[in-house]
Amino acid sequence: MSFTVPHSELAQLEDRVRTALRTTDGSALDVLGYGEVTLVLRLRSAAGTFACKRLPVFPDRERFERYETGLDAYLRRLADSGLDVADTELWHTTLPSGRVTAYCVQRELPPHRLCSRLLHTEDDIWAKDFFSRFLDQVDRAVEPTLGLDAQAANWVDVGGKLVYLDVTTPLMRDARGRELLDVRLFFSSLPWVLRDAVRVSMSKSIFDKFYETRGVLLDFLGNLYKERLHDLVPVFLEQANARLSRPITAEEVAAYYRDDARMWELIQRLRQADRFWHHRIRRRTYPFLLPPRVER
Ligand SMILES: Nc1ncnc2c1ncn2[C@@H]1O[C@H](COP(=O)(O)OP(=O)(O)OP(=O)(O)O)[C@@H](O)[C@H]1O
Ligand SMILES: [Mg+2]
């Protein structure tokens, strides 16, 4: 089931985003959520309310079409594995320069049903039941060629059904383990000093964890610290380890979180510095919307 994206309203949203980038004043934007990489904007229209995820600008039509093909394949493979994925449409507009701006658009799902929220508001019985449904989903979907970024903020519970939201970065590999994603494009929000280093030395290991159940679970558990939900770690560990051949330890989760937090902290600081350099020194528009600082 899909829906029709309101074209003219999205074009207006993109205008507002461009103004925000030029002026570095984002106050006219209605922010629905923050991820590590993107900002998700809310669009109210006669056809309903939508979550709009702005992608990095594509240098040309071909790069955009490659992304489109990859996204379609990812959505199909996730659905085939039995996962409930939020209906997602890709909207784009071509600039006079030939570059392409695009958004992944989904209907806005109820924000209070976001699982990272529910784990705060519901009781332990709900949490245990959630985690057991979650383990089923992850176990079924994840494969060496099909990855999942399964942290709690990427799922919404709609009437007892877990719906997966975070599809903007399609995680698929070929049979030789090479990323099908345009990794170079998706790292373009990194300051140039980091780009090559990260691409070459880190990308393999950054992504590895998404392609095996144990790694996905370790990432999920580590992220509970960021969500201030680490009290749930012991209970969830017991549930997870019942299914893993190599158990995860509490120390491993804590160490994983420290490393992950340090990496994002560094990336975030370098991006702020890069943006400052663009605006103040070179007097040019910085082309990305950055999330605010996160307490880690
Ligand atoms: N369809 C939706 N309805 C309601 N809220 C949403 C929806 N999609 C995203 N959000 C909110 O925005 C947040 C970030 O969205 P999402 O996970 O898709 O992007 P992201 O984490 O920035 O992705 P990436 O890190 O891969 O760039 C979610 O945690 C959620 O709070
Ligand atoms: Mg996310």
mmCIF file of N, CA and C and ligand atoms in Angstrom, residues 34-36 149 151 153-154 166, ligand 2:
data_model
loop_
_atom_site.group_PDB
_atom_site.id
_atom_site.type_symbol
_atom_site.label_atom_id
_atom_site.label_comp_id
_atom_site.label_asym_id
_atom_site.label_seq_id
_atom_site.Cartn_x
_atom_site.Cartn_y
_atom_site.Cartn_z
ATOM 1 N N TYR A 34 15.447 13.494 15.245
ATOM 2 C CA TYR A 34 16.864 13.614 14.940
ATOM 3 C C TYR A 34 17.479 12.245 14.806
ATOM 4 N N GLY A 35 18.233 12.024 13.763
ATOM 5 C CA GLY A 35 19.030 10.808 13.679
ATOM 6 C C GLY A 35 20.493 11.222 13.803
ATOM 7 N N GLU A 36 21.411 10.274 13.624
ATOM 8 C CA GLU A 36 22.830 10.630 13.661
ATOM 9 C C GLU A 36 23.201 11.395 12.398
ATOM 10 N N ASP A 149 19.511 -1.357 10.836
ATOM 11 C CA ASP A 149 19.937 -0.455 11.910
ATOM 12 C C ASP A 149 18.786 -0.432 12.899
ATOM 13 N N GLN A 151 18.141 0.190 16.153
ATOM 14 C CA GLN A 151 17.985 0.815 17.462
ATOM 15 C C GLN A 151 16.539 1.221 17.736
ATOM 16 N N ALA A 153 14.878 3.743 18.475
ATOM 17 C CA ALA A 153 14.265 4.937 17.863
ATOM 18 C C ALA A 153 13.899 4.708 16.400
ATOM 19 N N ASN A 154 14.162 3.517 15.881
ATOM 20 C CA ASN A 154 13.828 3.243 14.477
ATOM 21 C C ASN A 154 12.581 2.374 14.317
ATOM 22 N N ASP A 166 13.622 3.302 9.560
ATOM 23 C CA ASP A 166 14.895 3.901 9.129
ATOM 24 C C ASP A 166 15.433 3.243 7.855
HETATM 25 MG MG MG B 2 17.249 6.315 12.948
#
